[in-house]
XYZ file of C-alpha atoms in Angstrom:
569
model
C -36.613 -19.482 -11.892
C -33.685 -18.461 -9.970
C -33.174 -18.281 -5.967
C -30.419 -16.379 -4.553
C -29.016 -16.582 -0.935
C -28.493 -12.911 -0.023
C -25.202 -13.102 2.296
C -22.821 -10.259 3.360
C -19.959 -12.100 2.013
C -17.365 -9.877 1.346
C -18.413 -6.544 3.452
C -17.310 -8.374 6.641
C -13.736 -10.081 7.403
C -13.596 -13.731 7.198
C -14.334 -14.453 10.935
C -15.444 -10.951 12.183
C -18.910 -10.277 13.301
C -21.462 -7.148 13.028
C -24.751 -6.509 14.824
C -27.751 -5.571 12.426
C -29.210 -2.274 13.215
C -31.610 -1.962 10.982
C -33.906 -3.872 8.160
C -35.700 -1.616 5.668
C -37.580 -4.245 3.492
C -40.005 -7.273 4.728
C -40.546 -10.890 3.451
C -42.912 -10.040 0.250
C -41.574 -6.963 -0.606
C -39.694 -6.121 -3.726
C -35.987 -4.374 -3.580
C -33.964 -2.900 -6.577
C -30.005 -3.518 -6.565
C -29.608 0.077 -5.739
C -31.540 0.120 -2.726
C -30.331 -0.799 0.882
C -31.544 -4.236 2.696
C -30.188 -3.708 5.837
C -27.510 -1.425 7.784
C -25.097 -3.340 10.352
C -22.489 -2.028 13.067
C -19.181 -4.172 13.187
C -15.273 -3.458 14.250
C -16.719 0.029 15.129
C -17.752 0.423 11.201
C -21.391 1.642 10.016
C -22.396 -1.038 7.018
C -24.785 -0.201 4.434
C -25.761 -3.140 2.180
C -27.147 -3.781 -0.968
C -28.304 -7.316 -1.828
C -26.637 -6.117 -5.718
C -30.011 -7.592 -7.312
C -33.288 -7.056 -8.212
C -35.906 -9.120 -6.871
C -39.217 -10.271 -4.702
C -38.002 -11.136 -0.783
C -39.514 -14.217 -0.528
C -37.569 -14.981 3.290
C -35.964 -13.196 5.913
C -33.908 -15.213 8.235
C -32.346 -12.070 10.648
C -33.761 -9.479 12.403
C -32.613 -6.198 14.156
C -30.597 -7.292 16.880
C -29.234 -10.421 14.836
C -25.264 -11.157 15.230
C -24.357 -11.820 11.411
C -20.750 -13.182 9.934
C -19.723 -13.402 5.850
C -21.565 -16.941 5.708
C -25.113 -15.860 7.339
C -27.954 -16.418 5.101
C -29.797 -13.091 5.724
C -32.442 -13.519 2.882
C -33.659 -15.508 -0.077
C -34.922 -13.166 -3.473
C -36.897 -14.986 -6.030
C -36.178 -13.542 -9.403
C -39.940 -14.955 -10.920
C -42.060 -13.949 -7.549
C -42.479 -17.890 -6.746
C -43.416 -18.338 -3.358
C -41.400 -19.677 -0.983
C -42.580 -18.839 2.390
C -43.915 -22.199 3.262
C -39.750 -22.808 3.870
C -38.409 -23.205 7.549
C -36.196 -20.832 8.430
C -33.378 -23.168 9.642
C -33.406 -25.496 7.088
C -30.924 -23.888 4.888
C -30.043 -27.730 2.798
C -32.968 -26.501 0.414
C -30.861 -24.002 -1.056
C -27.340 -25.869 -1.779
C -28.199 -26.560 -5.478
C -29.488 -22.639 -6.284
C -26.171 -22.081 -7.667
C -25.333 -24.945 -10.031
C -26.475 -22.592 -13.411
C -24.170 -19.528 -13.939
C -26.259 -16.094 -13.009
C -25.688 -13.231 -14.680
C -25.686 -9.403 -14.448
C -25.633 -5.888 -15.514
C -24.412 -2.728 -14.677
C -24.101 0.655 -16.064
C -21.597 3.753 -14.881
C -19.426 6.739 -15.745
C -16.216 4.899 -14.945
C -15.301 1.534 -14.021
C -12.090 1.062 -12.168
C -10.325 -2.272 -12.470
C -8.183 -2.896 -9.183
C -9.098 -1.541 -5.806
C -5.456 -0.734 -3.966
C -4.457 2.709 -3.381
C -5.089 3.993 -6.756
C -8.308 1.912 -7.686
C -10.706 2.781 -3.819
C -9.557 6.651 -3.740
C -10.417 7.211 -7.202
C -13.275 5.518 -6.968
C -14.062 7.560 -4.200
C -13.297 10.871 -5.214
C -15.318 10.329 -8.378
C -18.616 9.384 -6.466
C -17.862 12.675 -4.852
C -17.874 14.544 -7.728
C -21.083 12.919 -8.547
C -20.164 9.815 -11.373
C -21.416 6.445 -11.011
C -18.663 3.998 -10.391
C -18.549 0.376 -10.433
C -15.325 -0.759 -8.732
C -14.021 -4.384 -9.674
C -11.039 -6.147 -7.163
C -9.972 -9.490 -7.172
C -8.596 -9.876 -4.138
C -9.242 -7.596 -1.151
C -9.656 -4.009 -0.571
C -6.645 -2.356 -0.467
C -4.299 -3.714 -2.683
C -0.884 -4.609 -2.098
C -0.002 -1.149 -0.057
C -2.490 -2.259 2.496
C -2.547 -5.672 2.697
C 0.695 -6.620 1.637
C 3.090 -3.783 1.829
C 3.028 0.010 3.559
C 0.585 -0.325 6.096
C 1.361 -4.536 7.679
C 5.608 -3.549 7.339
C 4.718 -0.002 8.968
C 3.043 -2.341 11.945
C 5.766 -4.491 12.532
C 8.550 -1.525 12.561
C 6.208 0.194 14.957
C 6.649 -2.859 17.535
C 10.353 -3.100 16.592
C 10.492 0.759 17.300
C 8.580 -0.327 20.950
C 11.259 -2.918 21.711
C 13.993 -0.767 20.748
C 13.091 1.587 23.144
C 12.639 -0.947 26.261
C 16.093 -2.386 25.564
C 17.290 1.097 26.285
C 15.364 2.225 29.514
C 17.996 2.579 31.344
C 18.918 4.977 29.505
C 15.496 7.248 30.812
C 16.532 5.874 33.996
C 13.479 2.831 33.619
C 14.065 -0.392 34.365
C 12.393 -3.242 32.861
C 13.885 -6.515 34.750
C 12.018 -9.416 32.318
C 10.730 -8.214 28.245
C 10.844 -9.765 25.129
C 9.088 -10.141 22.099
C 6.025 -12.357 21.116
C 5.984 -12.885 17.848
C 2.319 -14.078 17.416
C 0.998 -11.200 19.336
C 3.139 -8.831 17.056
C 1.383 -10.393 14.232
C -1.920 -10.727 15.383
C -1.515 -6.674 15.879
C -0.753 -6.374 12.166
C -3.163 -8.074 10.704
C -5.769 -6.500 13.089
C -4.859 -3.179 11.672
C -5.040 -4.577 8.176
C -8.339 -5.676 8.764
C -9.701 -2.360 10.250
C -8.040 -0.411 7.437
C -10.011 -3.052 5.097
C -13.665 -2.314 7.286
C -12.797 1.284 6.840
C -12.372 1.646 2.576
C -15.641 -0.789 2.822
C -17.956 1.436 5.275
C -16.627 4.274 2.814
C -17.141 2.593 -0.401
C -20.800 1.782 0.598
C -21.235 5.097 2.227
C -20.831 6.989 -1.263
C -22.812 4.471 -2.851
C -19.303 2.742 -5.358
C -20.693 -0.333 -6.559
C -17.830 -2.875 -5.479
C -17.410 -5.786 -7.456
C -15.375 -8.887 -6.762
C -14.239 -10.575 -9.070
C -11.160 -10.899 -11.844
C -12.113 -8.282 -15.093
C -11.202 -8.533 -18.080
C -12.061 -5.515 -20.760
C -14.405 -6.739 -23.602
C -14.203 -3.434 -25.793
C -13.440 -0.065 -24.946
C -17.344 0.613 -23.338
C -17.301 -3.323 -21.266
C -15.827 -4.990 -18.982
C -16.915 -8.638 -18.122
C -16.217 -10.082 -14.690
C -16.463 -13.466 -13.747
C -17.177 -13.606 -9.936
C -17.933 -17.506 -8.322
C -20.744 -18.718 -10.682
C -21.829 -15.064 -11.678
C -20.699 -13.229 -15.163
C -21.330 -9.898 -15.081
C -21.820 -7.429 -17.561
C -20.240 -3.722 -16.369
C -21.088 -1.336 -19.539
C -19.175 1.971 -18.501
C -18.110 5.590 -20.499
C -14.556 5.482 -19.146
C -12.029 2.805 -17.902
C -9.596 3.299 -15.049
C -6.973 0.658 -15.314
C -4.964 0.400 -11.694
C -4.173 -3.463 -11.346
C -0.890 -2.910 -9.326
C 2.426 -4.298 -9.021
C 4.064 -7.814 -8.377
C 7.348 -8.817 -6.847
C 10.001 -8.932 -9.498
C 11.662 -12.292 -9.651
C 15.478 -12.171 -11.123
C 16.542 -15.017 -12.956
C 18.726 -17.386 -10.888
C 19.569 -20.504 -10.499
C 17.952 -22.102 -7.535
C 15.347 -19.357 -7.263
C 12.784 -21.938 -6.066
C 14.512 -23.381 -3.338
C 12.009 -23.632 -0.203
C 13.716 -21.595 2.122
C 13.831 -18.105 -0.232
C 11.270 -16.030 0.489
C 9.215 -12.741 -0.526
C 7.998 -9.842 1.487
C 4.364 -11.185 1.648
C 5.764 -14.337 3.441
C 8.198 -11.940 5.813
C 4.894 -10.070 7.333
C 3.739 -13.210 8.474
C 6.945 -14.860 10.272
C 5.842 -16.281 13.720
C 9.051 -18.249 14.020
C 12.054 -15.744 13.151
C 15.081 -17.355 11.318
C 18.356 -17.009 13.119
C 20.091 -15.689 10.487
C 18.817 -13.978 7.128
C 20.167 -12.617 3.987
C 18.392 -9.795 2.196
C 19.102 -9.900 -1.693
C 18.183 -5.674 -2.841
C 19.145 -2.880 -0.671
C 16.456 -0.526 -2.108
C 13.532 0.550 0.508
C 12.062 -2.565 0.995
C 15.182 -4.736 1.960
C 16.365 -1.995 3.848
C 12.971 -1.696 6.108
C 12.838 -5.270 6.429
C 16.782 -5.197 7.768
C 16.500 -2.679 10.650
C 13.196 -3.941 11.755
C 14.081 -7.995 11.704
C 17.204 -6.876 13.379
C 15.526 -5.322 16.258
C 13.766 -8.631 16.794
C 17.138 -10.344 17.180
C 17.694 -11.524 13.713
C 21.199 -11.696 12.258
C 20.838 -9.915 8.881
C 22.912 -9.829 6.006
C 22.442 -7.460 3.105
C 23.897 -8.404 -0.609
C 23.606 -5.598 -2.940
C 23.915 -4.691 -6.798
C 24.761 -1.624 -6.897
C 27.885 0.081 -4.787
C 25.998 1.551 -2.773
C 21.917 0.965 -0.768
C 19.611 2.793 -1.290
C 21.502 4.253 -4.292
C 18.845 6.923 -5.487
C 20.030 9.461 -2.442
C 22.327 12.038 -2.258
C 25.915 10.619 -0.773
C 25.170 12.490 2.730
C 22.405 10.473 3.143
C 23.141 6.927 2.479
C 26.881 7.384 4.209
C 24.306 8.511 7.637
C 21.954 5.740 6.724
C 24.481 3.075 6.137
C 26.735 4.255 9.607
C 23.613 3.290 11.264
C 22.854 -0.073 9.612
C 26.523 -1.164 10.452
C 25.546 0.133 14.074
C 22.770 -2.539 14.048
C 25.805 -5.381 13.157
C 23.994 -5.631 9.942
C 26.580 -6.633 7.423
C 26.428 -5.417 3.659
C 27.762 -6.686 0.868
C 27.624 -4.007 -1.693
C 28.717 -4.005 -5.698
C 27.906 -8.044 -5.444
C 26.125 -10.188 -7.814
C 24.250 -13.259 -6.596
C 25.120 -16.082 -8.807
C 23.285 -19.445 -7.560
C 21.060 -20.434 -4.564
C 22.219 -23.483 -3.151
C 20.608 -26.166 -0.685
C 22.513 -27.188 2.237
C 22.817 -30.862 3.838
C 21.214 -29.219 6.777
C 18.424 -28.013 4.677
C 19.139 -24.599 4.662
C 20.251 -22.221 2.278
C 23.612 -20.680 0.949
C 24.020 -17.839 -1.285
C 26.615 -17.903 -4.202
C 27.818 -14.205 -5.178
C 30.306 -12.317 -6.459
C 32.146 -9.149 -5.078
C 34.762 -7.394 -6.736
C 35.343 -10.888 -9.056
C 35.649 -12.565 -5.803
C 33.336 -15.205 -4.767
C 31.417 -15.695 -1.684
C 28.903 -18.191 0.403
C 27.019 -17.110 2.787
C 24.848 -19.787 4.542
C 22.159 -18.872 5.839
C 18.139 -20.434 7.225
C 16.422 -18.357 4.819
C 16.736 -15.634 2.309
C 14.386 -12.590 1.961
C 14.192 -11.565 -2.290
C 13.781 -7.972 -2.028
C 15.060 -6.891 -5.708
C 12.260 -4.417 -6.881
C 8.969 -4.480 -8.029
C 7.347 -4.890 -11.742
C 4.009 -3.478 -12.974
C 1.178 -6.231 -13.097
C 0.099 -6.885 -16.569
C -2.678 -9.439 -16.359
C -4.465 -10.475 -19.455
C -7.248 -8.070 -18.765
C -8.340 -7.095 -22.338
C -9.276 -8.721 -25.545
C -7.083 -8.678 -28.570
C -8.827 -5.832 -30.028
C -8.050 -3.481 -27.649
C -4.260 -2.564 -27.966
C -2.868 -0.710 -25.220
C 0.724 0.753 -25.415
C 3.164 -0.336 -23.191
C 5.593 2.543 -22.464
C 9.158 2.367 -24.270
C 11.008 0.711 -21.068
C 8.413 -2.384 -21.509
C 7.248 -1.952 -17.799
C 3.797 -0.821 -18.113
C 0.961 0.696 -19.874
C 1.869 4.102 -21.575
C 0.491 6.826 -20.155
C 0.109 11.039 -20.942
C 0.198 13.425 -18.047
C -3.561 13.036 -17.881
C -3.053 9.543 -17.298
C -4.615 8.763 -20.422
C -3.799 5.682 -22.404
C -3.252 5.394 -26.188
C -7.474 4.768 -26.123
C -8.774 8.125 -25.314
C -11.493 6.576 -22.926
C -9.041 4.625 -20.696
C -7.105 5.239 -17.898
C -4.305 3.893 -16.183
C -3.083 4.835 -12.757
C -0.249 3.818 -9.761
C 2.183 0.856 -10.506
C 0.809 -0.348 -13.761
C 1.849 3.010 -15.192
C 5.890 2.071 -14.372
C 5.604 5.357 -13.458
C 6.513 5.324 -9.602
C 6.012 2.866 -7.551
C 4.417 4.716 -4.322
C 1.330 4.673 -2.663
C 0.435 8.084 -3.091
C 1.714 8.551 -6.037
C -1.209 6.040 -7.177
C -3.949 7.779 -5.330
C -2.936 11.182 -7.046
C -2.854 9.781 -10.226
C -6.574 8.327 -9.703
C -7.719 12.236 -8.602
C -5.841 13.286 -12.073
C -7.720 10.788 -14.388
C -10.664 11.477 -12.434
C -10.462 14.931 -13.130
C -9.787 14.585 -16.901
C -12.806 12.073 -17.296
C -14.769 14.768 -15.499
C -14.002 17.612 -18.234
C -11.514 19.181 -16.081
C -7.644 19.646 -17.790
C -5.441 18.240 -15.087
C -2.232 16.963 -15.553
C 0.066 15.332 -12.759
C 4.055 17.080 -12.013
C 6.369 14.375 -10.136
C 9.237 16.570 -9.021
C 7.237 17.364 -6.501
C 6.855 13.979 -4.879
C 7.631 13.318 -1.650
C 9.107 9.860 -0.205
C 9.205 7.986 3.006
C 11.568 5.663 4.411
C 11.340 3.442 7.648
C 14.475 2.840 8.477
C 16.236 3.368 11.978
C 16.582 6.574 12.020
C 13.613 7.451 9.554
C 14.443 9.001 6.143
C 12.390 11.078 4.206
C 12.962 12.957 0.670
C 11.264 15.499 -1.674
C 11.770 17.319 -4.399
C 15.057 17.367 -6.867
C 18.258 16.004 -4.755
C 21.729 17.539 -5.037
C 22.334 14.949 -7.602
C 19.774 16.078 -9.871
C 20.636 19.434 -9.612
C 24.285 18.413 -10.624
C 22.314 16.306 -13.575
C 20.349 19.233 -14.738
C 23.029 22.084 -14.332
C 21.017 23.766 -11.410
C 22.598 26.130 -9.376
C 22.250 25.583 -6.049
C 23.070 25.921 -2.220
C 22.672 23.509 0.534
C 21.708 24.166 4.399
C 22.249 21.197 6.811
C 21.633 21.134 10.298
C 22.154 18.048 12.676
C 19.736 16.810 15.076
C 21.808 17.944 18.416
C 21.206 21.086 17.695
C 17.220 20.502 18.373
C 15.982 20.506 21.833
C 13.402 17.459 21.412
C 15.781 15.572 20.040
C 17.780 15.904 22.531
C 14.880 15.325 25.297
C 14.447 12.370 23.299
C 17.733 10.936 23.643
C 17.946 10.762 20.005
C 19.813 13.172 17.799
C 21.251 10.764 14.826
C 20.862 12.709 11.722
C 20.445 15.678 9.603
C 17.769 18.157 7.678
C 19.114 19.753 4.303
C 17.758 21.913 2.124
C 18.288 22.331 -1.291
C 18.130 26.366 -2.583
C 17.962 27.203 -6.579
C 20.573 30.031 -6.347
C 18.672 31.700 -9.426
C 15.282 31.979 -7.711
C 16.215 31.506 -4.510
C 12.892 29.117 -4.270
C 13.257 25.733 -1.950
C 13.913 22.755 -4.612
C 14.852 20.102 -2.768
C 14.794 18.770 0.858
C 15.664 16.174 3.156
C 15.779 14.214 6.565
C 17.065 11.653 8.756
C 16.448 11.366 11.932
C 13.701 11.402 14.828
C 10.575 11.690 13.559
C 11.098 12.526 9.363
C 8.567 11.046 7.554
C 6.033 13.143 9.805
C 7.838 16.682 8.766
C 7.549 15.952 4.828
C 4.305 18.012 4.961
C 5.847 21.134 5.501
C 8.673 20.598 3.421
C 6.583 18.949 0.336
C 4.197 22.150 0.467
C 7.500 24.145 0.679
C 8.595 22.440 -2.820
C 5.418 22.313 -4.250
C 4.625 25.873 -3.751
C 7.751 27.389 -4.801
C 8.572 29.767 -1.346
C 11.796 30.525 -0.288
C 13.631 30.596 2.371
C 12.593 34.102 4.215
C 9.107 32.369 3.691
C 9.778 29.669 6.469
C 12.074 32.200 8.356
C 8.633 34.226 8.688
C 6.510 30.803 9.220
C 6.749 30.619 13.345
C 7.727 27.138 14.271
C 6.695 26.041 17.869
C 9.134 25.183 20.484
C 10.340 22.448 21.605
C 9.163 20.494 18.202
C 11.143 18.675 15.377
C 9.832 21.280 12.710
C 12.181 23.582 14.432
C 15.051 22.089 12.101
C 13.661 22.703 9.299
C 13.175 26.674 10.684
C 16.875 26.371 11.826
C 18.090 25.160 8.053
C 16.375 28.058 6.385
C 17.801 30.139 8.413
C 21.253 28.478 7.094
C 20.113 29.776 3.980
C 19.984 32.977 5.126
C 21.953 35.024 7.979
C 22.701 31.554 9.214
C 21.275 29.458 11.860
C 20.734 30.458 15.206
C 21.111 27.079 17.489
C 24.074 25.857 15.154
């Protein structure tokens, strides 16, 4: 005989509470994993839960009206229909030894996804949608590392940097603020509560189109199973298709003192209540960048070191010279073309940093140091040796078609396992494209025409093929630019740093390439990433009416460069 403890667990937050608003089944009656228990309200979410086996309720210890948490004991389910009703409610000490023997379980699908971040919930998602039956497996929380970890926590904390910026200069609007400052417990608090909505919301909608989520570390058995081993359950997921989408780890370079206490990693940086005085940033790719304008809004003296000659080395010159002007602007000092050699602890019991610029050697001392050099594609050991997946010919991740189809014809792999790019989005497309392909439909995925976003100080954002490219591929091409004080927000928002460009293929005369930075550019990459991706040319936003007084209106005024030439520059 087996007795299970029916809890919410998972579904709600550690901490958070939800209000039960309805119970369909009564003590005696039998339930089927597929069929709801009970339906909750919590953090202004809808829940929908299924006690995930089949059984006889032999207790109910809530009602309608109940305030529940992840550790309330909402029900006991006797597998073998033994009564248990003569039981007291509150004496929950009769069920601490129900889970000494392992249980274990079953479940059949269309397509079980391993990883639940970006890639992993939306394709799940979109394939219950199109009317498959997924089982979803994550071993840590919802989300992944762009949520939890990454775009959505570092987005937060530039958003309050962004606030404080703008109180520093009030004067400026002709406000005065006499006493302000930062708090930086509050600032996290307001992350993580974010986070944790985000995390309610891919929940509610998980349970809403009925994705069987599974936590729990997976590992694939043969090409048709996956086995997951979740607390004292195994279970069993037999599935037609595999969607592999485990992710991405920090990349860790190999040098000597690497382990010294005071270097840290992004994941620790989102959680820094007590800011260090002064901080060196080892990468200046997007992350280290973010991470310098926003820390230095808070007061932090940062220090950049950097491989390569120049940060952020991917853009075209124009962009990184504007980008860099500004950094300088924040007294943010970088150190670029250097090599860190050794990490060394100081009497003091901070850190200095040993590198080389130019075959000249520096130390920079320092209370902490912030490893921002890349990420790598997570690898786990999440398949037998029978099943040999490809890894693609850099060695950084599993080999992929433009189907997203592995080497085995009935798995997938999507978003940073793939090496492929390393963006949020990116991932979540690539689920809808495997999706698609399971589903009978030939799909295949195009990345010239992605788009990227950069939170910097001013913002930076990016699509399509840059001028460097074009040089690279022997495109012909011609460039508008138009600055930001030629655009009347801007300039009502005492902010006109920056540029818009775009990038004509003289041949076709079709938009190939586009960017900005300045007030506001990540928000206008959805006109000019539908501009890309649907070929049109200039005339075509000439004859597209922008509204006045708005941002978009640069990207009117550069196509217009194109053309007769701009009108407000």
């Amino acid at each position: 005989m087996i007795w299970l403890e029916i809890r919410i667990g998972n579904i709600l937050p550690h901490g958070s509470e939800a209000v039960i608003t309805k119970i369909y089944k009564n003590e005696g009656d039998y339930i089927g994993a597929d069929e709801i228990f009970l339906e909750a309200e919590g953090n202004k979410t809808n829940i929908s839960f299924k006690t995930n086996v089949d059984g006889k309720i032999e207790k109910i210890f809530v009602s309608e009206g109940s305030n529940i948490n992840s550790d309330t004991i909402l029900a006991v389910i006797a597998e073998d229909n033994k009564s248990i009703s003569s039981m007291e409610s509150t004496t929950f000490d009769y069920f601490s030894n129900f889970f000494t023997q392992v249980t274990k379980k079953e479940y059949e699908c269309d397509i079980a996804i391993v990883g639940a971040g970006p890639g992993g919930y939306v394709s799940a998602i979109y394939a219950a949608k199109r009317g498959a039956k997924v089982v979803l497996i994550e071993k840590d929380s919802l989300g992944g590392t762009c949520l939890n970890k990454g775009c959505i926590p570092t987005k937060a904390l530039i958003r309050s940097a962004n606030v404080y910026n703008t109180i520093k200069k009030a004067e400026k609007y002709g406000c005065y603020c006499n006493d302000f400052g930062i708090d930086m417990n509050k600032i996290i608090e307001r992350k993580n509560n974010i986070v944790n909505q985000l995390v309610d919301g891919i929940k509610y909608l998980l349970n809403k189109n009925n994705v069987e989520t599974i936590y729990g570390e997976g590992k694939i058995f043969d090409t048709n199973k996956i086995i997951v081993k979740s607390n004292n359950t195994e279970i069993t997921v037999n599935t037609k298709n595999i969607i592999i989408a485990t992710g991405s780890k920090s990349s860790v370079p190999n040098i000597q003192g690497i382990n010294n206490k005071n270097i840290i990693y992004s994941d620790e940086a989102l959680n820094l209540t007590n800011l260090p005085k002064k901080l060196a940033i080892i990468g200046g790719g997007v992350i280290g960048m973010e991470f310098a304008h926003m820390l230095s809004s808070f007061g932090v003296e940062v220090y950049i070191i950097e491989y390569f000659d120049k940060c952020l080395s991917s853009l075209d010159d124009d962009l990184i010279e504007e980008i860099e002007k500004h950094t300088k602007e924040k007294n943010i000092k970088i150190y670029t073309s250097s090599l860190v050699k050794e990490f060394i602890e100081s009497e003091d019991g901070n850190i200095i940093v040993r590198f080389e610029q130019n075959s000249k050697e520096h130390y920079l001392a320092c209370d902490k140091v912030l490893l921002s050099t890349g990420r790598a594609p997570y690898l786990p050991d999440i398949s037998n040796e029978g099943i040999n997946l490809e890894i693609n010919e850099k060695g950084r991740g599993i080999k992929v078609n433009s189907k997203m189809q592995t080497n085995i014809p009935n798995i997938y792999a999507i978003g940073d396992v793939t090496g492929k790019s390393l963006l949020a989005h990116v991932a979540s497309h690539q689920g809808i494209v495997a999706v698609e392909n399971i589903l009978g439909t030939d799909k295949e995925i195009n990345y010239d025409d992605i788009p990227s976003a950069i939170f910097t100080d001013p913002e930076i954002a990016i699509v399509g093929i840059t001028e460097k490219e074009a040089i690279n591929r022997g495109i012909k091409y011609k460039v508008s630019k138009i600055p930001y004080s030629a655009i009347g927000k801007a300039l009502c928002y005492g902010d006109i740093r920056g540029f818009a460009k775009l990038i004509e293929d003289v041949d076709t005369n079709r938009i190939i390439g586009a960017a900005i930075i300045g007030l506001g550019a990540t928000d206008l990459l959805g006109e000019l990433s539908l501009s890309v991706s649907m070929k049109v040319k200039a005339e075509d936003l000439i004859e597209t009416i922008h509204a006045h007084p708005t941002t978009p209106e640069i990207i009117h005024e550069a196509a217009l460069g194109l053309n007769l030439g701009a009108i407000h520059f």
